[in-house]
XYZ file of C-alpha atoms in Angstrom:
589
model
C -3.202 3.081 -2.921
C -2.088 4.264 -6.595
C -4.385 5.600 -9.677
C -7.132 2.526 -9.138
C -9.528 2.277 -6.763
C -8.816 -0.679 -4.354
C -11.066 -3.795 -4.680
C -13.038 -3.567 -1.770
C -14.384 -0.039 -3.488
C -14.987 -1.064 -6.582
C -16.597 -3.851 -5.437
C -18.745 -2.008 -3.746
C -19.535 0.448 -6.607
C -20.163 -2.912 -8.818
C -24.329 -2.421 -8.848
C -25.426 0.419 -6.852
C -28.684 -1.519 -6.546
C -26.556 -4.755 -4.310
C -24.792 -2.214 -2.582
C -26.077 -3.296 0.661
C -25.941 -6.704 0.044
C -22.336 -6.287 -1.370
C -20.921 -4.471 1.943
C -20.317 -6.506 5.076
C -23.189 -7.521 6.965
C -23.111 -5.921 10.716
C -23.480 -7.903 13.542
C -23.554 -11.963 13.637
C -23.792 -13.359 9.824
C -26.628 -14.956 8.721
C -26.490 -18.974 7.538
C -28.735 -18.356 4.286
C -28.211 -16.697 1.165
C -26.583 -17.335 -2.000
C -23.005 -16.728 -3.373
C -22.762 -14.302 -5.593
C -19.864 -13.903 -8.585
C -18.602 -10.676 -10.026
C -16.688 -10.321 -13.215
C -13.937 -7.485 -13.955
C -14.439 -5.695 -16.913
C -11.196 -3.452 -17.929
C -12.027 -0.266 -20.297
C -9.508 1.132 -22.546
C -8.282 3.105 -20.330
C -6.348 0.331 -17.909
C -9.722 1.253 -15.293
C -12.733 -1.213 -15.087
C -15.432 -2.233 -13.327
C -17.309 -5.293 -11.569
C -20.141 -6.527 -13.201
C -22.849 -9.320 -11.549
C -22.092 -12.495 -13.116
C -24.423 -14.793 -11.497
C -26.489 -13.963 -8.492
C -26.769 -17.500 -7.401
C -23.019 -18.810 -8.228
C -22.226 -22.959 -7.125
C -18.531 -22.987 -7.068
C -17.561 -26.416 -6.500
C -14.246 -28.543 -6.596
C -14.068 -31.426 -9.032
C -11.427 -34.708 -9.727
C -10.697 -34.587 -13.759
C -9.513 -38.029 -13.444
C -12.585 -39.727 -10.817
C -13.682 -41.950 -13.824
C -10.545 -42.307 -15.899
C -7.696 -43.006 -13.741
C -7.361 -46.072 -12.244
C -4.191 -44.956 -10.301
C -5.924 -42.991 -7.938
C -4.196 -40.135 -9.033
C -6.561 -36.920 -8.789
C -6.355 -33.770 -10.782
C -8.547 -30.644 -9.248
C -10.601 -27.752 -11.194
C -12.667 -25.463 -9.995
C -16.311 -25.202 -11.433
C -18.495 -22.246 -11.109
C -22.244 -23.498 -12.153
C -24.455 -20.610 -13.026
C -21.030 -18.732 -13.606
C -19.359 -20.578 -16.856
C -16.178 -20.797 -14.947
C -14.428 -24.242 -15.669
C -10.665 -23.665 -14.613
C -7.304 -25.616 -13.533
C -6.724 -25.051 -9.648
C -3.020 -24.358 -10.026
C -0.454 -20.871 -9.020
C -2.116 -19.301 -12.027
C -5.328 -18.407 -10.182
C -3.096 -15.914 -8.440
C -5.896 -15.836 -5.846
C -6.686 -13.587 -2.662
C -8.998 -14.646 -0.100
C -10.324 -11.770 1.871
C -11.737 -13.493 5.345
C -13.042 -9.771 6.410
C -14.785 -9.100 3.096
C -16.057 -13.009 2.473
C -14.579 -12.803 -1.028
C -12.183 -14.393 -2.631
C -11.080 -12.869 -6.514
C -8.914 -14.986 -8.807
C -7.815 -15.077 -12.318
C -9.282 -18.045 -14.841
C -9.363 -17.909 -18.529
C -7.281 -14.427 -18.804
C -10.173 -13.022 -16.669
C -10.731 -11.502 -13.270
C -13.579 -13.006 -11.103
C -14.424 -12.408 -7.407
C -16.661 -14.671 -5.327
C -18.615 -13.154 -2.353
C -20.292 -15.640 0.041
C -23.353 -15.030 1.975
C -21.602 -15.626 5.566
C -17.917 -16.722 7.168
C -18.519 -20.304 7.267
C -19.018 -20.767 3.799
C -16.466 -18.277 2.704
C -13.285 -20.306 5.242
C -15.281 -23.737 3.817
C -14.461 -22.628 0.264
C -11.210 -21.422 1.496
C -9.829 -24.456 3.036
C -10.916 -26.651 0.039
C -8.776 -24.270 -2.210
C -5.597 -24.384 -0.454
C -6.634 -28.771 -0.547
C -6.799 -28.811 -4.112
C -4.049 -26.510 -4.797
C -1.478 -28.338 -2.360
C -2.355 -31.872 -4.003
C -2.004 -30.576 -7.372
C 1.012 -28.901 -6.686
C 2.413 -32.277 -4.609
C 0.874 -35.219 -5.399
C -0.277 -35.864 -1.732
C -2.970 -34.769 0.553
C -2.595 -31.880 2.501
C -2.406 -33.139 5.901
C 0.192 -33.055 8.778
C 2.245 -36.263 7.725
C 1.997 -34.278 3.389
C 3.080 -30.936 4.638
C 6.167 -32.182 7.111
C 7.759 -34.036 4.563
C 7.319 -31.469 1.937
C 8.458 -28.121 3.818
C 9.997 -29.720 6.552
C 10.372 -26.879 9.734
C 7.689 -24.796 7.891
C 5.389 -27.471 7.639
C 2.795 -25.392 10.008
C 3.151 -22.615 7.906
C 2.950 -23.130 4.391
C -0.523 -24.525 3.072
C -1.565 -24.679 7.248
C -4.919 -25.199 7.904
C -4.160 -23.140 11.080
C -4.912 -19.306 10.013
C -4.573 -18.201 13.645
C -0.714 -16.646 12.680
C -1.793 -15.502 9.795
C -3.574 -12.085 9.804
C -0.639 -10.892 12.956
C 1.824 -8.757 12.449
C 5.251 -9.437 11.394
C 6.511 -7.719 14.258
C 6.699 -8.315 17.844
C 5.299 -5.536 19.924
C 8.537 -4.023 20.871
C 9.485 -3.827 17.642
C 6.603 -2.529 15.934
C 6.235 -0.102 18.518
C 9.928 1.159 17.213
C 9.006 0.966 13.320
C 5.740 2.951 13.759
C 7.738 5.785 15.427
C 10.292 5.570 12.599
C 7.749 4.972 10.149
C 7.809 6.375 6.431
C 5.339 9.167 5.859
C 1.788 8.319 4.288
C 2.957 10.729 1.389
C 4.823 8.496 -1.332
C 7.801 9.630 -3.159
C 7.048 11.509 -5.982
C 8.692 12.010 -10.018
C 10.793 15.111 -9.374
C 12.195 15.445 -12.891
C 14.012 12.854 -15.881
C 17.015 12.853 -15.193
C 18.409 11.725 -18.760
C 16.848 10.962 -21.929
C 18.279 8.983 -24.537
C 17.464 9.369 -28.618
C 15.299 6.363 -29.787
C 18.465 4.791 -32.543
C 20.946 5.138 -29.298
C 21.991 2.176 -27.291
C 18.951 1.165 -25.146
C 19.292 1.497 -20.990
C 19.836 -2.170 -19.793
C 20.914 -1.316 -16.063
C 21.787 0.975 -13.054
C 25.080 0.353 -11.179
C 24.323 2.597 -7.910
C 27.324 3.925 -6.315
C 27.498 5.833 -2.568
C 30.142 7.857 -3.776
C 29.792 10.620 -6.164
C 28.804 8.766 -9.161
C 26.773 6.116 -10.852
C 27.192 4.209 -13.888
C 23.890 3.529 -16.633
C 24.508 0.327 -18.579
C 23.734 0.908 -22.199
C 24.774 -2.036 -24.211
C 28.918 -1.892 -23.969
C 28.829 1.456 -22.863
C 28.930 3.525 -19.850
C 27.255 6.836 -19.177
C 28.219 8.375 -15.732
C 25.690 10.364 -13.306
C 26.417 11.575 -10.498
C 24.475 11.577 -6.679
C 22.456 14.652 -5.922
C 22.062 16.134 -2.186
C 18.986 15.674 -0.871
C 18.171 12.632 -3.221
C 18.262 11.524 -7.290
C 21.174 11.498 -10.231
C 21.940 13.698 -12.802
C 23.575 13.032 -16.108
C 27.493 14.085 -16.346
C 27.991 14.125 -20.045
C 30.718 11.496 -19.688
C 30.612 7.927 -21.268
C 32.974 5.265 -21.857
C 33.291 1.654 -22.773
C 35.664 -0.644 -21.412
C 38.747 -1.883 -23.766
C 41.650 -3.710 -22.922
C 44.909 -1.969 -22.671
C 46.806 -1.428 -25.447
C 50.053 -3.864 -25.978
C 47.802 -7.214 -24.843
C 48.749 -6.010 -21.152
C 44.754 -8.073 -20.406
C 44.008 -11.643 -21.973
C 40.508 -12.414 -23.382
C 40.419 -16.194 -21.884
C 43.418 -17.950 -19.395
C 42.211 -21.364 -20.288
C 44.290 -23.362 -22.612
C 41.814 -26.648 -22.378
C 40.707 -27.803 -26.062
C 37.248 -28.414 -24.845
C 37.040 -24.622 -24.188
C 38.698 -23.411 -27.139
C 35.214 -22.020 -29.100
C 34.882 -20.452 -26.169
C 37.719 -18.441 -25.334
C 37.428 -17.363 -29.589
C 34.012 -15.879 -28.998
C 35.237 -14.029 -25.637
C 38.424 -12.620 -27.794
C 36.481 -11.614 -30.536
C 33.667 -9.884 -28.350
C 36.456 -8.412 -26.280
C 38.427 -7.306 -29.613
C 35.270 -4.467 -29.702
C 34.251 -4.333 -26.039
C 31.451 -6.287 -24.515
C 28.049 -6.401 -22.873
C 28.682 -7.392 -19.589
C 26.063 -9.652 -17.408
C 26.580 -8.464 -14.052
C 28.744 -5.508 -12.728
C 30.181 -5.162 -9.301
C 32.064 -1.998 -8.288
C 34.713 -2.718 -5.803
C 38.151 -1.078 -4.025
C 36.585 2.376 -3.117
C 34.442 1.901 -6.659
C 37.360 3.250 -8.459
C 37.103 -0.091 -10.164
C 34.564 -2.838 -11.930
C 34.369 -6.507 -11.714
C 32.794 -7.757 -14.658
C 31.210 -11.064 -15.774
C 29.946 -11.726 -19.722
C 27.342 -13.846 -20.891
C 29.708 -15.328 -23.486
C 31.783 -17.401 -20.904
C 30.853 -18.076 -17.166
C 34.709 -19.223 -17.025
C 36.364 -15.730 -16.291
C 36.255 -12.343 -14.682
C 37.435 -9.056 -15.900
C 38.764 -6.301 -13.569
C 38.653 -2.488 -14.752
C 39.746 1.104 -13.694
C 37.209 3.381 -14.214
C 39.480 6.220 -13.727
C 40.917 5.042 -16.942
C 37.732 3.460 -18.155
C 39.808 0.033 -19.296
C 39.930 -3.745 -18.229
C 43.319 -4.229 -16.405
C 43.178 -7.698 -15.802
C 40.864 -10.972 -17.024
C 41.042 -13.816 -14.201
C 39.997 -17.200 -14.761
C 37.775 -18.849 -12.093
C 39.519 -21.882 -11.139
C 39.426 -24.518 -7.853
C 42.408 -27.240 -7.795
C 43.470 -26.065 -11.143
C 40.004 -26.447 -12.977
C 38.051 -23.617 -14.343
C 34.934 -23.614 -12.630
C 31.347 -21.346 -14.032
C 30.262 -18.517 -12.418
C 27.102 -16.676 -13.075
C 26.517 -14.622 -10.635
C 28.346 -12.209 -8.173
C 28.290 -10.033 -4.991
C 29.707 -8.317 -2.484
C 31.078 -9.694 0.109
C 29.318 -7.599 2.564
C 26.426 -4.566 2.182
C 29.294 -1.995 1.953
C 32.279 -3.847 0.642
C 32.297 -1.948 -2.385
C 33.190 1.533 -0.485
C 35.991 0.167 1.011
C 39.419 -1.264 -0.112
C 38.346 -5.190 -0.254
C 39.136 -8.121 -2.707
C 37.099 -10.659 -1.408
C 33.509 -11.103 -3.318
C 31.178 -13.812 -3.556
C 30.497 -16.317 -6.571
C 27.661 -18.052 -7.558
C 26.902 -21.037 -10.037
C 23.898 -23.089 -9.496
C 24.982 -25.825 -7.683
C 28.275 -23.876 -6.293
C 28.616 -21.472 -4.126
C 32.121 -19.974 -3.016
C 34.271 -16.514 -2.031
C 36.916 -15.193 -4.378
C 39.752 -12.808 -3.484
C 41.355 -10.666 -6.202
C 44.557 -10.513 -4.918
C 47.260 -12.980 -4.573
C 48.417 -14.894 -1.709
C 51.295 -12.311 -1.087
C 48.447 -9.543 -0.694
C 49.128 -7.857 -4.136
C 46.433 -7.036 -6.588
C 46.873 -9.044 -9.821
C 47.495 -7.267 -12.913
C 48.547 -10.176 -14.933
C 46.834 -13.023 -16.152
C 45.982 -15.622 -13.218
C 43.378 -17.542 -11.639
C 41.500 -16.155 -9.036
C 42.195 -17.258 -5.557
C 39.263 -19.642 -4.125
C 39.266 -18.946 -0.583
C 36.481 -21.400 0.119
C 32.681 -22.195 -0.165
C 30.587 -25.664 -0.916
C 29.954 -27.065 -4.132
C 26.755 -28.962 -3.946
C 26.737 -32.530 -6.399
C 23.123 -31.962 -7.564
C 19.696 -29.974 -6.710
C 20.298 -26.575 -5.321
C 19.454 -24.646 -8.519
C 20.895 -21.221 -7.231
C 19.566 -18.124 -9.060
C 20.679 -15.168 -6.969
C 22.269 -14.046 -3.767
C 22.601 -10.868 -1.594
C 24.723 -10.265 1.801
C 24.107 -7.842 4.797
C 26.191 -5.537 6.443
C 28.084 -8.278 8.372
C 28.311 -10.492 5.762
C 25.262 -12.735 6.526
C 24.506 -14.434 2.703
C 20.781 -15.553 1.621
C 20.650 -17.330 -1.952
C 18.037 -17.833 -3.544
C 17.127 -21.074 -5.582
C 14.732 -22.131 -8.491
C 12.539 -24.195 -6.523
C 11.775 -21.104 -4.495
C 14.240 -22.160 -1.659
C 15.784 -19.492 0.865
C 19.276 -20.167 2.244
C 20.785 -18.278 5.065
C 24.549 -18.066 5.463
C 26.446 -16.613 8.081
C 29.734 -14.812 7.743
C 32.018 -17.213 8.237
C 31.724 -20.382 6.540
C 29.622 -21.013 3.539
C 30.063 -24.863 3.632
C 26.147 -25.071 5.338
C 23.080 -22.947 5.428
C 22.385 -22.338 9.331
C 18.466 -22.135 7.724
C 16.675 -23.568 4.732
C 13.446 -21.774 3.803
C 11.065 -23.925 1.631
C 8.740 -21.846 -1.153
C 5.756 -22.320 -3.363
C 7.761 -23.733 -6.443
C 8.291 -20.130 -7.740
C 11.794 -19.499 -9.090
C 13.579 -16.341 -6.901
C 14.967 -14.470 -9.646
C 16.396 -11.521 -7.143
C 16.950 -10.943 -3.300
C 17.827 -8.493 -0.833
C 18.662 -8.700 2.708
C 18.737 -5.674 5.398
C 21.468 -3.968 6.442
C 21.048 -5.463 9.991
C 19.873 -9.133 8.256
C 17.106 -9.219 10.085
C 14.930 -9.308 6.747
C 15.190 -10.809 3.675
C 13.104 -9.993 0.154
C 13.061 -12.802 -2.331
C 11.439 -11.697 -5.909
C 9.798 -14.053 -7.973
C 7.685 -13.627 -11.719
C 4.519 -12.861 -9.498
C 4.730 -12.103 -5.764
C 7.389 -10.888 -3.639
C 8.336 -12.865 -0.233
C 9.310 -11.399 2.873
C 11.119 -13.280 5.223
C 11.707 -12.397 9.194
C 14.777 -13.614 9.798
C 15.118 -13.039 13.834
C 13.133 -15.068 15.975
C 13.043 -16.451 20.262
C 14.945 -19.626 20.828
C 13.737 -22.009 22.686
C 15.564 -20.661 26.359
C 13.596 -17.312 25.112
C 16.844 -15.988 23.760
C 16.929 -13.656 20.479
C 18.000 -14.996 17.657
C 18.972 -14.873 13.826
C 18.019 -17.733 11.293
C 21.404 -16.784 9.636
C 23.875 -18.004 12.433
C 21.316 -20.889 13.846
C 18.720 -22.936 12.464
C 15.347 -21.410 12.837
C 12.742 -24.016 12.253
C 9.299 -22.752 12.636
C 9.932 -20.377 15.197
C 10.207 -17.393 12.845
C 7.402 -14.698 11.677
C 4.770 -16.114 8.962
C 6.329 -14.993 5.687
C 4.081 -12.463 3.805
C 3.776 -12.279 0.028
C 3.964 -8.835 -1.374
C 1.256 -8.449 -4.544
C -0.368 -7.002 -6.754
C -4.160 -6.107 -6.583
C -6.192 -8.628 -9.039
C -7.579 -5.644 -11.091
C -3.831 -4.135 -11.331
C -2.760 -7.100 -12.444
C -4.783 -6.266 -15.457
C -3.493 -2.782 -15.915
C 0.241 -4.641 -15.981
C -1.056 -7.093 -18.447
C 0.201 -10.178 -16.287
C 3.848 -8.602 -16.620
C 6.326 -9.954 -14.321
C 8.193 -8.615 -10.761
C 11.507 -8.135 -11.058
C 14.776 -6.437 -9.043
C 12.625 -5.982 -5.499
C 15.198 -3.973 -3.275
C 15.132 -2.638 -0.102
C 16.052 1.296 0.380
C 19.751 1.236 0.516
C 21.643 1.994 3.281
C 25.255 1.046 4.658
C 25.521 1.446 8.336
C 23.955 0.653 11.904
C 21.612 2.769 13.407
C 19.490 3.485 10.343
C 16.280 1.127 8.857
C 15.268 0.850 5.418
C 12.005 2.601 4.566
C 10.646 1.014 1.207
C 10.843 -1.835 -1.223
C 10.516 -1.575 -4.995
C 10.263 -3.499 -7.867
C 9.711 -3.537 -11.451
C 6.153 -5.037 -13.105
C 6.308 -3.999 -16.976
C 5.825 -0.631 -17.674
C 5.482 0.029 -13.773
C 7.556 0.728 -10.362
C 5.517 -0.786 -7.509
C 6.655 0.587 -4.128
C 6.012 -0.467 -0.581
C 5.882 1.347 2.718
C 8.389 -1.455 4.556
C 7.499 0.082 7.880
C 3.389 -0.408 7.237
C 4.389 -3.931 5.909
C 5.812 -4.965 9.280
C 3.668 -3.609 11.677
C 0.440 -4.221 9.991
C -2.119 -7.045 10.177
C -3.782 -8.192 6.862
C -7.276 -9.879 6.003
C -6.171 -11.263 3.304
C -4.427 -14.630 2.488
C -2.601 -15.510 -0.924
C -1.177 -18.851 -2.634
C 0.343 -21.384 -0.373
C -2.389 -20.013 2.852
C 0.089 -17.044 3.617
C -0.742 -13.619 4.425
C -0.785 -11.130 1.189
C -0.087 -6.888 1.527
C -1.545 -4.909 -1.252
C -1.097 -1.549 -0.069
C 1.550 0.267 -2.448
C 1.890 2.668 -5.242
C 2.269 2.012 -8.607
C 3.623 4.514 -11.118
C 3.422 4.006 -15.361
C 5.833 4.780 -17.526
C 5.309 4.901 -21.525
C 8.334 1.921 -21.925
C 9.224 -0.963 -20.043
C 10.987 -0.581 -16.393
C 14.040 -2.418 -17.180
C 15.438 -1.413 -13.686
C 14.676 0.208 -10.523
C 17.336 1.315 -7.530
C 17.447 3.630 -4.220
C 20.091 6.367 -4.142
C 22.187 5.583 -1.129
C 20.595 6.934 2.291
C 23.475 9.547 2.663
C 22.295 11.835 0.419
C 19.056 11.988 1.907
C 18.282 15.521 3.833
C 15.474 13.429 5.970
C 16.596 10.100 7.193
C 12.893 9.173 7.081
C 12.570 9.933 3.466
C 13.760 7.970 0.735
C 14.520 8.561 -3.131
C 15.267 6.385 -6.350
C 15.425 6.156 -9.722
C 13.873 4.372 -12.650
C 15.180 3.445 -15.828
C 13.750 3.059 -19.163
C 15.127 1.591 -22.386
C 15.721 5.525 -23.190
C 14.795 7.247 -19.942
C 16.122 7.596 -16.434
C 13.427 9.169 -14.054
C 14.260 10.346 -10.244
C 11.745 10.041 -7.741
C 11.856 11.544 -3.794
């Protein structure tokens, strides 16, 4: 999907004289023939063509330390004789192995190459060698059952596994797949309807969207918020109202509550910034979307609580546990629909801490005077968790992403121990989302999104969920959502940001789409298709990979993408979203 042809299409058009040889060979594959190397040549327009670089390429892996290192350590490189390729084997290869087409596409030295093998055996042998070399270079041990068990624990049979039997299967069971196909989003992708808002180049740039399920949404522009209206049928429109949050006259709110000398400088910086407004690092709608909780980048120990209707900060609280200030860098709603209700609790996250806070004191009154937040519960880890982001389901299940790529699943009752811990592939998770029913988790990294199914059948044959019990290795194989290699050229290697599902807040509905930003582009996947379709492609870590998406370009970098609440759609099978660049906001439906 998208403006570019698929890899298969352009490869088949590489050289008209070689079409028959490039296309899959009908019937049993012949064991003879040469491996061919193709090189992707990009054009100024962003399109490109594949050109034959070698008709007799000879790929091999070699250990660069073999003759110089007495310690026995290895460092693998991929060399292609007759092709002038010599590249270190690591995640930057960004490879995709298509078993059906007997082809592997990869990055090397700023160029995209494709190896086309003469028969299945050669393709599979190369893929296994690549998997082993990648594993060794990343973890420093051989890729065998014992090593994978130590590194990946319960997921040893999935990540970097030599057993590919499960890799190409759909993620859904037969019953679930039939239901998803019935509810599948139409093949026609969302189209851009109109530009919802334009800003002058000298005005404050847009840096985020705060979506509401009620009448209003809020466009973050530095210290200022522009108010947007939700529109029936999907989309938003500018209300022509803007405000900046400032303290009430008379000093009803104080900029920092700490009296510790060690934080005197931080408190002074906070006070200076607060006097003229501030740029929040995180905004969370609350109390029926009439109020906001805000974090600032300058002082991680405080929370500002704002009344939107009067456009004022009404209280500033400190994050305290046992009378000691603690830092918080991320906040999230207690459950998916909490911002729409009179709910006072929310979640807080630091790199080694997950906790629940209450903005009401123990007497049940919203605190309007300077005070510490009520610490409800959570877990302080001594070290090593390196949490980065979190999200909640409709029932309050909590998914937490980490710098090492690990995903932890907590139930709604306790945050003291993850019920399921899913090892990652080493790439930091920068954003995470959970479906309303808690059955799916979407983790964003710089170069791929990982889709994880949390439901499974336990050892007694009962349906279970990884948020409530230990899933182990009984879940479906996670799937990577990736760009086609040639689209990586179009996006200039830009990073994925803010991947998320369609926004719903009640049972009986189903998320339809997945979206993420990527440089000047928004990328949209059909969620139902991802769940119910098999795949012939394998990506990093030996995981099945989906590259069926819609890519849309903007003139500026995409700073945020967000779905409009599903209740504004006339057809439950449709969805709408907004895409923000620094100076424009676009509606897609």
